[in-house]
Amino acid sequence: MATFIPVLNSCKSKMTPGELRFATRLHTNLDEDFYCWFDIAIGGDKSRYPDFMILNADLGLLSIEVKDWKLDNIQSIDKFSVSLLVGGAVKRLANPMEQSRQCVYKIVQRLERDADLLRHTGRYQGQLKFPYGFGVVFPNISSEQVASIDGWDDLFPAHRVIYQDQMTESIDSDDFRGLIENFFDVRFG
C-alpha cells in the first residue's frame, strides 16, 4: 500500500469523489515505497497546490491533477485554458495538464537549490539526480469518449493521462503501476 502523508483517512473529507477514487487506487495498488501527498502547498507563497504529489525512489517525483469533469461540460479547451460549464455558467480555468506541469517545475526549482539533490558531473551536471513528471486524471471521462476528438491527444498525450476505465476497482496492481510509470518521460538507471 502506498504511503500517504498525512494518512489517507485524514484527507478523505477534503477530496472530490474523483480524487478519493484515485487516492484509493494509489493506496491499494502501489507499494509502500510510493509516498503520496494530497493538496500540499509547493510554492513559497503557497499559491500552488497540486492535487497529488507522488515520490518513488526508483521513478522520481510526479505531479498529478485530478479533474472530476464530464466531457459534456467542456465548452472549449486549448493548451493553456479550459472553458467549463459549471452550474449553468461558463468558467475559464487553467488547462489541467499545464497546471500539473507548472506545479512540478515549481517544485523542481525549489529542489534545485539543494546541492545534495543535483548531479555534480557529466552531461546533466547541475540538474536533479532523479526524474520528474506530470499528468492528469479524468475519473469521469473514458478513453473511448475522447478517442475520436480531434486534437485531444495533442493536449492530453495518452502517456500523461489516466481515464475512468483505467482506474476501476478491478485494475491489476501491475497495470496501474504501469500507468503511473508512463507519466515519466525519462528514466534513470
PDB file of C-alpha atoms in Angstrom:
ATOM      1  CA  MET A   1       0.000   0.000   0.000  1.00  0.00           C
ATOM      2  CA  ALA A   2       1.242   3.470  -0.904  1.00  0.00           C
ATOM      3  CA  THR A   3       2.236   5.688   1.998  1.00  0.00           C
ATOM      4  CA  PHE A   4       0.088   8.809   2.357  1.00  0.00           C
ATOM      5  CA  ILE A   5       1.368  11.891   4.158  1.00  0.00           C
ATOM      6  CA  PRO A   6      -0.730  12.685   6.098  1.00  0.00           C
ATOM      7  CA  VAL A   7      -2.593   9.368   6.309  1.00  0.00           C
ATOM      8  CA  LEU A   8      -5.318   8.897   3.728  1.00  0.00           C
ATOM      9  CA  ASN A   9      -8.171   8.839   6.260  1.00  0.00           C
ATOM     10  CA  SER A  10      -7.344  12.381   7.377  1.00  0.00           C
ATOM     11  CA  CYS A  11      -7.601  13.688   3.778  1.00  0.00           C
ATOM     12  CA  LYS A  12     -10.790  11.979   2.612  1.00  0.00           C
ATOM     13  CA  SER A  13     -13.179  14.713   3.742  1.00  0.00           C
ATOM     14  CA  LYS A  14     -11.345  17.297   1.594  1.00  0.00           C
ATOM     15  CA  MET A  15     -11.332  15.194  -1.577  1.00  0.00           C
ATOM     16  CA  THR A  16     -13.721  15.265  -4.503  1.00  0.00           C
ATOM     17  CA  PRO A  17     -15.214  11.869  -5.438  1.00  0.00           C
ATOM     18  CA  GLY A  18     -12.696  11.516  -8.276  1.00  0.00           C
ATOM     19  CA  GLU A  19      -9.760  12.443  -6.063  1.00  0.00           C
ATOM     20  CA  LEU A  20     -10.887   9.896  -3.486  1.00  0.00           C
ATOM     21  CA  ARG A  21     -11.241   7.185  -6.133  1.00  0.00           C
ATOM     22  CA  PHE A  22      -7.754   7.952  -7.472  1.00  0.00           C
ATOM     23  CA  ALA A  23      -6.274   8.088  -3.949  1.00  0.00           C
ATOM     24  CA  THR A  24      -7.843   4.715  -3.204  1.00  0.00           C
ATOM     25  CA  ARG A  25      -6.244   3.236  -6.340  1.00  0.00           C
ATOM     26  CA  LEU A  26      -2.879   4.695  -5.338  1.00  0.00           C
ATOM     27  CA  HIS A  27      -3.242   3.348  -1.813  1.00  0.00           C
ATOM     28  CA  THR A  28      -4.284  -0.174  -2.784  1.00  0.00           C
ATOM     29  CA  ASN A  29      -2.262  -0.697  -5.989  1.00  0.00           C
ATOM     30  CA  LEU A  30       1.136   0.807  -5.218  1.00  0.00           C
ATOM     31  CA  ASP A  31       3.771  -0.410  -2.787  1.00  0.00           C
ATOM     32  CA  GLU A  32       4.751   1.333   0.446  1.00  0.00           C
ATOM     33  CA  ASP A  33       7.785   2.854  -1.299  1.00  0.00           C
ATOM     34  CA  PHE A  34       5.426   5.274  -3.071  1.00  0.00           C
ATOM     35  CA  TYR A  35       4.892   8.418  -0.984  1.00  0.00           C
ATOM     36  CA  CYS A  36       1.761  10.418  -1.798  1.00  0.00           C
ATOM     37  CA  TRP A  37       0.773  13.909  -0.691  1.00  0.00           C
ATOM     38  CA  PHE A  38      -2.662  15.393  -1.276  1.00  0.00           C
ATOM     39  CA  ASP A  39      -3.234  19.122  -1.817  1.00  0.00           C
ATOM     40  CA  ILE A  40       0.138  20.212  -0.441  1.00  0.00           C
ATOM     41  CA  ALA A  41       1.431  23.759  -0.919  1.00  0.00           C
ATOM     42  CA  ILE A  42       4.549  23.749  -3.079  1.00  0.00           C
ATOM     43  CA  GLY A  43       5.217  27.431  -3.670  1.00  0.00           C
ATOM     44  CA  GLY A  44       6.974  29.670  -1.203  1.00  0.00           C
ATOM     45  CA  ASP A  45       3.936  31.898  -1.473  1.00  0.00           C
ATOM     46  CA  LYS A  46       1.666  28.853  -1.035  1.00  0.00           C
ATOM     47  CA  SER A  47      -0.125  29.707  -4.260  1.00  0.00           C
ATOM     48  CA  ARG A  48       0.203  26.278  -5.866  1.00  0.00           C
ATOM     49  CA  TYR A  49      -1.483  23.166  -4.579  1.00  0.00           C
ATOM     50  CA  PRO A  50      -1.238  20.157  -6.885  1.00  0.00           C
ATOM     51  CA  ASP A  51      -3.917  17.579  -6.207  1.00  0.00           C
ATOM     52  CA  PHE A  52      -1.292  14.877  -5.718  1.00  0.00           C
ATOM     53  CA  MET A  53       2.482  14.739  -5.463  1.00  0.00           C
ATOM     54  CA  ILE A  54       3.927  11.236  -5.674  1.00  0.00           C
ATOM     55  CA  LEU A  55       7.511  10.294  -4.884  1.00  0.00           C
ATOM     56  CA  ASN A  56       9.187   6.964  -5.556  1.00  0.00           C
ATOM     57  CA  ALA A  57      12.928   6.343  -5.220  1.00  0.00           C
ATOM     58  CA  ASP A  58      13.060   4.297  -8.443  1.00  0.00           C
ATOM     59  CA  LEU A  59      10.864   6.545 -10.589  1.00  0.00           C
ATOM     60  CA  GLY A  60      11.157  10.085  -9.239  1.00  0.00           C
ATOM     61  CA  LEU A  61       8.677  12.870  -8.474  1.00  0.00           C
ATOM     62  CA  LEU A  62       5.250  13.226 -10.048  1.00  0.00           C
ATOM     63  CA  SER A  63       2.601  15.972 -10.026  1.00  0.00           C
ATOM     64  CA  ILE A  64      -0.982  14.902 -10.772  1.00  0.00           C
ATOM     65  CA  GLU A  65      -4.125  16.986 -11.268  1.00  0.00           C
ATOM     66  CA  VAL A  66      -7.466  15.192 -10.918  1.00  0.00           C
ATOM     67  CA  LYS A  67     -10.469  16.721 -12.674  1.00  0.00           C
ATOM     68  CA  ASP A  68     -13.966  15.399 -11.940  1.00  0.00           C
ATOM     69  CA  TRP A  69     -15.225  16.926 -15.184  1.00  0.00           C
ATOM     70  CA  LYS A  70     -17.679  15.360 -17.549  1.00  0.00           C
ATOM     71  CA  LEU A  71     -16.884  15.635 -21.245  1.00  0.00           C
ATOM     72  CA  ASP A  72     -20.199  17.397 -21.950  1.00  0.00           C
ATOM     73  CA  ASN A  73     -19.225  20.249 -19.607  1.00  0.00           C
ATOM     74  CA  ILE A  74     -16.081  21.140 -21.570  1.00  0.00           C
ATOM     75  CA  GLN A  75     -17.079  24.007 -23.869  1.00  0.00           C
ATOM     76  CA  SER A  76     -13.616  24.671 -25.322  1.00  0.00           C
ATOM     77  CA  ILE A  77     -10.048  23.798 -24.496  1.00  0.00           C
ATOM     78  CA  ASP A  78      -6.586  24.815 -25.607  1.00  0.00           C
ATOM     79  CA  LYS A  79      -3.052  24.327 -24.305  1.00  0.00           C
ATOM     80  CA  PHE A  80      -3.451  26.930 -21.562  1.00  0.00           C
ATOM     81  CA  SER A  81      -7.130  27.137 -20.636  1.00  0.00           C
ATOM     82  CA  VAL A  82     -10.492  25.403 -20.493  1.00  0.00           C
ATOM     83  CA  SER A  83     -13.974  26.891 -20.716  1.00  0.00           C
ATOM     84  CA  LEU A  84     -16.072  24.677 -18.488  1.00  0.00           C
ATOM     85  CA  LEU A  85     -19.826  24.736 -17.898  1.00  0.00           C
ATOM     86  CA  VAL A  86     -20.323  24.798 -14.126  1.00  0.00           C
ATOM     87  CA  GLY A  87     -23.760  25.323 -12.559  1.00  0.00           C
ATOM     88  CA  GLY A  88     -25.154  26.858 -15.741  1.00  0.00           C
ATOM     89  CA  ALA A  89     -22.293  29.370 -16.122  1.00  0.00           C
ATOM     90  CA  VAL A  90     -19.136  29.097 -18.178  1.00  0.00           C
ATOM     91  CA  LYS A  91     -15.917  29.375 -16.164  1.00  0.00           C
ATOM     92  CA  ARG A  92     -12.482  29.824 -17.649  1.00  0.00           C
ATOM     93  CA  LEU A  93      -9.901  27.672 -15.875  1.00  0.00           C
ATOM     94  CA  ALA A  94      -6.306  26.617 -16.419  1.00  0.00           C
ATOM     95  CA  ASN A  95      -5.736  23.586 -18.589  1.00  0.00           C
ATOM     96  CA  PRO A  96      -5.007  20.846 -16.016  1.00  0.00           C
ATOM     97  CA  MET A  97      -2.051  19.480 -17.995  1.00  0.00           C
ATOM     98  CA  GLU A  98      -0.385  22.883 -17.961  1.00  0.00           C
ATOM     99  CA  GLN A  99      -1.345  23.304 -14.311  1.00  0.00           C
ATOM    100  CA  SER A 100       0.312  19.989 -13.429  1.00  0.00           C
ATOM    101  CA  ARG A 101       3.398  20.851 -15.497  1.00  0.00           C
ATOM    102  CA  GLN A 102       3.772  24.225 -13.775  1.00  0.00           C
ATOM    103  CA  CYS A 103       3.458  22.607 -10.353  1.00  0.00           C
ATOM    104  CA  VAL A 104       6.231  20.099 -10.977  1.00  0.00           C
ATOM    105  CA  TYR A 105       8.502  22.792 -12.410  1.00  0.00           C
ATOM    106  CA  LYS A 106       7.877  24.990  -9.386  1.00  0.00           C
ATOM    107  CA  ILE A 107       8.911  22.196  -7.054  1.00  0.00           C
ATOM    108  CA  VAL A 108      11.923  21.305  -9.218  1.00  0.00           C
ATOM    109  CA  GLN A 109      13.110  24.920  -8.962  1.00  0.00           C
ATOM    110  CA  ARG A 110      12.950  24.681  -5.177  1.00  0.00           C
ATOM    111  CA  LEU A 111      14.686  21.296  -5.072  1.00  0.00           C
ATOM    112  CA  GLU A 112      17.478  22.532  -7.339  1.00  0.00           C
ATOM    113  CA  ARG A 113      18.550  24.861  -4.511  1.00  0.00           C
ATOM    114  CA  ASP A 114      19.774  21.818  -2.576  1.00  0.00           C
ATOM    115  CA  ALA A 115      23.213  20.810  -3.869  1.00  0.00           C
ATOM    116  CA  ASP A 116      22.791  17.286  -2.463  1.00  0.00           C
ATOM    117  CA  LEU A 117      19.955  16.675  -4.943  1.00  0.00           C
ATOM    118  CA  LEU A 118      21.975  17.731  -8.012  1.00  0.00           C
ATOM    119  CA  ARG A 119      24.304  15.894 -10.357  1.00  0.00           C
ATOM    120  CA  HIS A 120      27.810  17.261  -9.923  1.00  0.00           C
ATOM    121  CA  THR A 121      29.464  15.814 -13.032  1.00  0.00           C
ATOM    122  CA  GLY A 122      28.661  14.681 -16.520  1.00  0.00           C
ATOM    123  CA  ARG A 123      26.228  15.725 -19.172  1.00  0.00           C
ATOM    124  CA  TYR A 124      23.439  16.614 -16.725  1.00  0.00           C
ATOM    125  CA  GLN A 125      25.613  18.495 -14.247  1.00  0.00           C
ATOM    126  CA  GLY A 126      23.537  20.935 -12.189  1.00  0.00           C
ATOM    127  CA  GLN A 127      20.275  19.075 -12.809  1.00  0.00           C
ATOM    128  CA  LEU A 128      18.327  16.936 -10.349  1.00  0.00           C
ATOM    129  CA  LYS A 129      19.588  13.419  -9.692  1.00  0.00           C
ATOM    130  CA  PHE A 130      16.123  11.999 -10.266  1.00  0.00           C
ATOM    131  CA  PRO A 131      13.414  12.271 -12.948  1.00  0.00           C
ATOM    132  CA  TYR A 132      10.124  14.098 -12.567  1.00  0.00           C
ATOM    133  CA  GLY A 133       6.850  14.003 -14.414  1.00  0.00           C
ATOM    134  CA  PHE A 134       3.336  15.350 -14.521  1.00  0.00           C
ATOM    135  CA  GLY A 135      -0.111  14.382 -15.715  1.00  0.00           C
ATOM    136  CA  VAL A 136      -3.873  14.432 -15.356  1.00  0.00           C
ATOM    137  CA  VAL A 137      -6.527  12.015 -14.144  1.00  0.00           C
ATOM    138  CA  PHE A 138     -10.082  12.209 -15.536  1.00  0.00           C
ATOM    139  CA  PRO A 139     -12.172   9.930 -13.288  1.00  0.00           C
ATOM    140  CA  ASN A 140     -15.437  10.712 -15.145  1.00  0.00           C
ATOM    141  CA  ILE A 141     -14.206  10.576 -18.743  1.00  0.00           C
ATOM    142  CA  SER A 142     -13.356   7.312 -20.500  1.00  0.00           C
ATOM    143  CA  SER A 143     -10.595   6.800 -23.021  1.00  0.00           C
ATOM    144  CA  GLU A 144     -13.262   5.726 -25.518  1.00  0.00           C
ATOM    145  CA  GLN A 145     -15.081   9.077 -25.170  1.00  0.00           C
ATOM    146  CA  VAL A 146     -12.018  11.074 -26.227  1.00  0.00           C
ATOM    147  CA  ALA A 147     -10.655   8.642 -28.837  1.00  0.00           C
ATOM    148  CA  SER A 148     -12.337  10.439 -31.740  1.00  0.00           C
ATOM    149  CA  ILE A 149     -11.887  14.054 -30.593  1.00  0.00           C
ATOM    150  CA  ASP A 150      -9.515  15.869 -32.955  1.00  0.00           C
ATOM    151  CA  GLY A 151      -6.538  17.350 -31.150  1.00  0.00           C
ATOM    152  CA  TRP A 152      -7.301  15.757 -27.765  1.00  0.00           C
ATOM    153  CA  ASP A 153      -4.070  13.724 -27.803  1.00  0.00           C
ATOM    154  CA  ASP A 154      -2.082  16.893 -28.536  1.00  0.00           C
ATOM    155  CA  LEU A 155      -3.445  18.482 -25.349  1.00  0.00           C
ATOM    156  CA  PHE A 156      -3.544  15.298 -23.286  1.00  0.00           C
ATOM    157  CA  PRO A 157      -0.944  12.778 -24.515  1.00  0.00           C
ATOM    158  CA  ALA A 158      -2.070   9.251 -23.665  1.00  0.00           C
ATOM    159  CA  HIS A 159       1.026   8.526 -21.546  1.00  0.00           C
ATOM    160  CA  ARG A 160       0.216  11.503 -19.280  1.00  0.00           C
ATOM    161  CA  VAL A 161      -3.459  10.723 -18.606  1.00  0.00           C
ATOM    162  CA  ILE A 162      -5.430   8.158 -16.640  1.00  0.00           C
ATOM    163  CA  TYR A 163      -9.101   7.820 -17.602  1.00  0.00           C
ATOM    164  CA  GLN A 164     -12.151   6.422 -15.823  1.00  0.00           C
ATOM    165  CA  ASP A 165     -11.851   2.990 -17.464  1.00  0.00           C
ATOM    166  CA  GLN A 166      -8.184   2.750 -16.439  1.00  0.00           C
ATOM    167  CA  MET A 167      -8.816   3.149 -12.710  1.00  0.00           C
ATOM    168  CA  THR A 168     -11.577   0.698 -11.945  1.00  0.00           C
ATOM    169  CA  GLU A 169     -11.626  -1.257  -8.690  1.00  0.00           C
ATOM    170  CA  SER A 170     -10.653  -4.397 -10.592  1.00  0.00           C
ATOM    171  CA  ILE A 171      -7.492  -2.967 -12.152  1.00  0.00           C
ATOM    172  CA  ASP A 172      -4.442  -5.155 -11.729  1.00  0.00           C
ATOM    173  CA  SER A 173      -1.795  -3.569  -9.484  1.00  0.00           C
ATOM    174  CA  ASP A 174       0.955  -4.099 -12.082  1.00  0.00           C
ATOM    175  CA  ASP A 175      -1.197  -2.445 -14.765  1.00  0.00           C
ATOM    176  CA  PHE A 176      -1.922   0.507 -12.509  1.00  0.00           C
ATOM    177  CA  ARG A 177       1.749   0.908 -11.608  1.00  0.00           C
ATOM    178  CA  GLY A 178       2.476   0.849 -15.348  1.00  0.00           C
ATOM    179  CA  LEU A 179       0.108   3.792 -15.828  1.00  0.00           C
ATOM    180  CA  ILE A 180       1.958   5.725 -13.126  1.00  0.00           C
ATOM    181  CA  GLU A 181       5.351   4.826 -14.645  1.00  0.00           C
ATOM    182  CA  ASN A 182       4.171   6.101 -18.041  1.00  0.00           C
ATOM    183  CA  PHE A 183       3.958   9.658 -16.685  1.00  0.00           C
ATOM    184  CA  PHE A 184       7.769   9.772 -16.634  1.00  0.00           C
ATOM    185  CA  ASP A 185       9.373  10.643 -19.991  1.00  0.00           C
ATOM    186  CA  VAL A 186      12.847   9.995 -18.633  1.00  0.00           C
ATOM    187  CA  ARG A 187      14.065   7.108 -16.512  1.00  0.00           C
ATOM    188  CA  PHE A 188      17.465   6.967 -14.876  1.00  0.00           C
ATOM    189  CA  GLY A 189      19.469   3.797 -14.412  1.00  0.00           C
TER     190      GLY A 189
END
